[in-house]
XYZ file of C-alpha atoms in Angstrom:
267
model
C 41.765 20.252 45.463
C 38.895 19.513 43.612
C 38.177 16.621 41.524
C 39.347 18.956 38.595
C 42.553 20.043 40.100
C 41.476 23.412 40.376
C 41.409 24.947 44.003
C 37.635 25.911 44.414
C 37.740 29.751 44.685
C 40.769 30.149 42.967
C 40.050 32.585 40.345
C 37.966 34.443 42.946
C 40.599 34.901 45.166
C 43.350 36.331 42.343
C 40.764 38.900 41.651
C 40.259 39.891 45.325
C 44.093 39.544 45.536
C 44.280 42.505 42.894
C 45.573 40.641 40.110
C 44.456 41.391 36.021
C 43.165 38.403 34.081
C 42.611 37.526 30.656
C 40.041 35.240 29.064
C 37.581 34.668 26.228
C 34.001 34.024 25.619
C 32.739 30.507 24.026
C 29.550 30.492 22.290
C 29.944 27.690 19.798
C 28.528 24.940 21.978
C 32.189 23.049 21.532
C 34.036 21.469 24.160
C 36.793 21.249 21.449
C 36.615 25.306 20.986
C 36.875 25.463 25.038
C 40.169 23.628 25.037
C 41.434 25.213 22.453
C 41.163 28.614 24.189
C 42.153 27.025 27.550
C 45.188 25.722 25.874
C 46.111 28.920 24.002
C 46.824 30.170 27.690
C 43.315 31.695 28.687
C 43.191 32.784 32.660
C 39.359 31.577 32.289
C 36.930 30.818 29.725
C 33.186 32.002 29.754
C 30.838 29.673 28.408
C 27.958 32.070 26.985
C 24.599 30.696 27.739
C 22.648 33.971 26.960
C 24.068 34.901 23.450
C 25.729 31.257 22.540
C 24.820 28.338 20.550
C 24.841 25.888 23.501
C 22.802 24.711 26.462
C 23.879 23.121 30.001
C 25.149 20.479 28.208
C 27.674 22.955 26.755
C 28.977 23.567 30.682
C 29.181 20.003 31.481
C 31.309 19.375 28.480
C 33.287 22.756 28.184
C 34.675 22.651 32.039
C 36.175 19.475 31.540
C 37.623 20.519 28.637
C 39.220 23.790 30.136
C 39.995 21.873 33.460
C 42.453 19.767 31.547
C 44.896 22.763 31.328
C 44.055 24.062 34.660
C 41.774 26.555 33.339
C 38.638 27.586 35.417
C 35.549 27.811 33.662
C 32.473 31.067 33.855
C 29.429 30.542 33.121
C 27.015 33.523 31.766
C 23.492 31.766 32.459
C 20.402 33.128 30.513
C 19.054 35.071 33.526
C 19.446 35.455 37.462
C 17.014 32.411 38.434
C 18.274 30.626 41.026
C 17.823 27.261 39.127
C 19.902 28.602 36.217
C 22.792 29.609 38.720
C 22.626 26.594 40.944
C 23.060 24.099 37.582
C 26.004 25.876 36.410
C 27.790 25.852 39.703
C 26.967 22.077 40.077
C 28.777 21.378 37.195
C 31.750 22.733 38.872
C 31.766 26.494 37.246
C 34.347 28.566 39.067
C 31.681 31.454 38.836
C 28.424 33.071 37.071
C 27.889 35.746 35.317
C 24.278 37.536 35.006
C 22.904 39.868 32.213
C 20.310 42.517 32.400
C 20.420 43.415 35.888
C 18.697 46.678 36.673
C 18.986 46.997 40.641
C 20.988 46.431 43.424
C 18.306 44.455 44.888
C 18.548 42.256 42.225
C 22.356 41.780 42.654
C 21.777 40.663 46.182
C 19.388 38.046 45.210
C 21.681 36.860 42.742
C 24.712 36.425 45.424
C 21.963 34.534 47.758
C 21.840 31.967 44.764
C 25.460 31.710 44.659
C 25.662 30.122 48.169
C 24.689 27.514 50.192
C 22.466 28.088 53.539
C 25.608 28.195 55.634
C 26.700 31.288 54.126
C 22.865 32.722 54.159
C 22.405 31.744 50.679
C 19.421 29.519 48.809
C 21.408 27.220 46.577
C 20.152 24.147 46.511
C 22.044 21.448 48.512
C 23.057 17.806 46.853
C 26.132 16.131 46.490
C 25.878 14.094 43.569
C 26.889 16.262 41.068
C 30.546 17.416 40.026
C 31.014 20.193 42.630
C 31.106 17.710 45.155
C 33.175 15.358 43.464
C 29.887 13.039 43.030
C 29.246 12.792 46.566
C 32.928 12.215 47.680
C 33.628 15.714 49.142
C 31.101 17.219 50.759
C 33.526 20.494 51.759
C 31.927 22.616 49.684
C 28.690 22.532 51.584
C 30.309 23.759 54.699
C 32.841 26.540 53.157
C 33.094 29.090 55.655
C 33.186 32.053 52.622
C 31.937 32.222 49.117
C 34.079 30.293 46.407
C 31.935 31.103 43.337
C 32.782 34.573 41.368
C 29.879 36.479 40.998
C 29.641 38.807 37.991
C 27.100 41.371 37.451
C 26.739 43.067 33.821
C 26.637 46.753 33.906
C 24.700 47.305 30.678
C 21.744 49.225 31.620
C 20.768 52.668 32.952
C 19.410 51.225 36.003
C 22.524 48.922 36.759
C 25.084 52.063 36.137
C 22.832 54.197 38.194
C 23.234 51.731 41.043
C 26.891 50.646 40.059
C 28.182 52.136 42.968
C 25.742 50.194 45.268
C 26.206 47.006 43.408
C 29.859 47.149 43.855
C 29.507 47.382 47.609
C 27.628 44.236 47.993
C 29.580 41.494 49.319
C 29.736 38.560 47.050
C 29.518 40.702 43.568
C 33.437 40.349 42.803
C 33.072 41.787 39.505
C 31.211 44.687 37.373
C 31.465 43.885 33.996
C 30.619 46.220 31.272
C 28.253 45.482 28.195
C 29.804 47.278 25.750
C 27.061 47.029 22.676
C 23.963 46.767 25.290
C 25.334 49.431 27.288
C 26.289 52.065 24.296
C 22.609 51.217 22.965
C 21.201 51.795 26.736
C 23.233 55.132 26.706
C 21.488 56.334 23.269
C 25.231 56.309 21.863
C 24.878 52.815 19.918
C 28.332 51.405 18.782
C 30.056 54.709 19.382
C 32.656 53.463 21.507
C 34.503 56.973 21.684
C 31.508 58.767 22.726
C 32.107 60.951 25.700
C 28.929 59.295 26.963
C 30.257 56.128 26.783
C 33.846 56.364 27.996
C 32.604 58.356 30.928
C 30.063 55.521 31.756
C 32.999 53.066 31.619
C 35.085 55.027 33.847
C 32.257 55.166 36.481
C 32.226 51.325 36.640
C 35.896 51.359 36.730
C 35.510 53.812 39.636
C 32.905 52.136 41.500
C 34.748 48.756 41.308
C 38.038 50.162 42.665
C 36.488 51.996 45.712
C 34.954 48.856 46.880
C 37.940 46.219 46.173
C 36.323 44.415 43.349
C 37.130 43.861 39.611
C 36.023 45.820 36.873
C 35.139 43.706 33.852
C 34.789 44.212 29.993
C 34.867 42.438 26.476
C 37.433 43.556 24.238
C 37.267 43.067 20.282
C 41.105 41.994 20.333
C 43.919 41.890 22.285
C 44.921 45.646 21.586
C 41.618 46.924 22.970
C 41.940 44.422 25.670
C 45.274 46.074 26.848
C 43.737 49.287 26.577
C 41.284 48.408 28.602
C 43.849 46.847 30.942
C 45.412 50.532 31.493
C 42.408 51.669 31.954
C 41.658 49.609 34.879
C 39.787 46.842 33.847
C 41.107 43.746 35.703
C 38.687 40.855 34.241
C 38.815 41.302 30.589
C 37.575 38.864 27.699
C 39.421 38.979 24.285
C 36.495 38.448 21.860
C 34.842 34.668 21.894
C 35.844 31.536 20.056
C 33.559 32.501 16.982
C 34.917 36.328 16.378
C 38.629 35.138 16.671
C 38.497 32.067 14.464
C 36.249 34.414 11.824
C 38.802 37.277 12.153
C 41.637 35.006 11.570
C 40.139 33.234 8.869
C 39.090 36.483 7.134
C 42.720 37.803 7.343
C 44.393 34.464 6.161
C 42.034 34.180 3.136
C 42.701 38.051 2.085
C 46.671 37.432 2.564
C 46.266 34.236 0.407
C 44.323 36.189 -2.192
C 46.778 39.210 -2.668
C 48.309 39.436 -6.079
C 51.708 38.725 -4.928
C 51.034 35.835 -3.159
C 49.063 34.786 -6.372
C 52.034 35.174 -8.343
C 54.258 33.387 -6.291
C 52.091 30.451 -6.170
C 51.725 29.818 -9.894
C 55.355 30.070 -10.260
């Protein structure tokens, strides 16, 4: 076990074993929000540094907040630069998601950044970080297989065209469809029932399954997540901390303002 009481590579192992998992995006730069999401029963949380409000400080605090409930943290970095990926992993992130890749060659480079040199990677080697228990645990440096979950987003036409080749790369564990970006890239923005879009999702699932990988996607709510799971997606995010809170409050305020409830309140 690591210092966080989460076995290194546990999330990756679950997906490789064929399990389905459900998590949520955390973008409010709040360790409290991360903790609530973990406490609510997420299999994982994903701290979003591409579109979220936070910085790498959010990773430092969010990993600890989720780990208190035994929940691993994945980080969506701003770009696929080596330093961005390494810093997330040094904070004991269970995996990294990279956005906006276009080619399989870029995905191969991403996998190199995930791994230490012993596994053929170019991740910077240091021990005074959380991943190595502040120098007291050097076993990650000598791991015999990749521990961090590698997630490549399929949200551009280039990535979609090379989805099969990307899925075949050892070290890419999840092909994650980005619904909004993908729909725009396909020329059918927000048309999630359009056959052009649904066929693209089917291609992602098919490519992932053929190579023993998991397909992932972001769902608006739990009902949508269940439909995606039925379609073969095994790494499904249910909204985000901000969207779920906004939806819950909107519905609660609407219910509180119904004429029937107002009459009862005044009675």
